[in-house]
Amino acid sequence: MPANTRSRQNKAKNNQTPSPIPAPDGSDGTAPASNEPSLVNQLHDELRRFLPQKKNSWDHECFFAEEIVHGIPELPTDALPSERQADIEAKVLRILDALGVEATPWAVFRMGKMSEDRPHLTKVILPSRSHYYAVPGRARSLKEMCNYRHIFIRASLTEAERKKEYDLRQEVRNRNHSLCHGECVVYKGEVVKVLDIPSLRRSQRMSQASFFEEIYEDDGQFSERHRLRGSRVPTEPKGKTLYDHSYFK
């Protein structure tokens, strides 16, 4: 074969386009399918499961802080809705002042249809559980006030909870009737003797203290005086202060 012919063949081989590298998942050279859609669907499923839980917890928190007030006088039926709302809000605030509860309710509104026979029930949503417990606990003092003797306050309960409360009160009445004196009361959803309440409170405080001690036993030091109270009081290590960021690392 002549030399010029061999040189032309070599140039043709060098100018050929290299064949593409075969795809690892097939011979057609297509790219592997992406997992992004499945990941997005998983995220959507997680969000759908998470949002209803947050909504339920929010509803439970609001319901837990609801009080029902009986006996608040109403304005005449021909009053404007805005005047009626402002009137009921002002009266609820005056009741809280009389009870010595410093709180601004989240919402105050009448329940049911308007009637001239008797005032509507009033629902009050308080901002925290501490207020929720403080208001009924001090409501008995209203009986000693001339302007608020007709006011009655109770917690907002479901039908099942109202039935449970009724059954507990009936049990207390039966026990006290058989004992001929008021020895039993309803305490935190249970029928207990009045003399047992201090010991129940002490046991509750001790259980809370042991709970906090178990959590923080490896994180910081406890003051002996505050150990029984269940609060963590770190002391200053040598060479460091409580404001030294390295102390909290």
mmCIF file of C-alpha atoms in Angstrom, residues 35-44:
data_model
loop_
_atom_site.group_PDB
_atom_site.id
_atom_site.type_symbol
_atom_site.label_atom_id
_atom_site.label_comp_id
_atom_site.label_asym_id
_atom_site.label_seq_id
_atom_site.Cartn_x
_atom_site.Cartn_y
_atom_site.Cartn_z
ATOM 1 C CA ASN A 35 -35.755 10.849 43.043
ATOM 2 C CA GLU A 36 -36.824 14.462 43.528
ATOM 3 C CA PRO A 37 -40.590 13.927 42.971
ATOM 4 C CA SER A 38 -40.722 11.150 45.532
ATOM 5 C CA LEU A 39 -38.857 13.294 48.069
ATOM 6 C CA VAL A 40 -41.268 16.165 47.497
ATOM 7 C CA ASN A 41 -44.227 13.853 48.015
ATOM 8 C CA GLN A 42 -42.720 12.581 51.240
ATOM 9 C CA LEU A 43 -42.270 16.146 52.487
ATOM 10 C CA HIS A 44 -45.874 16.952 51.632
#
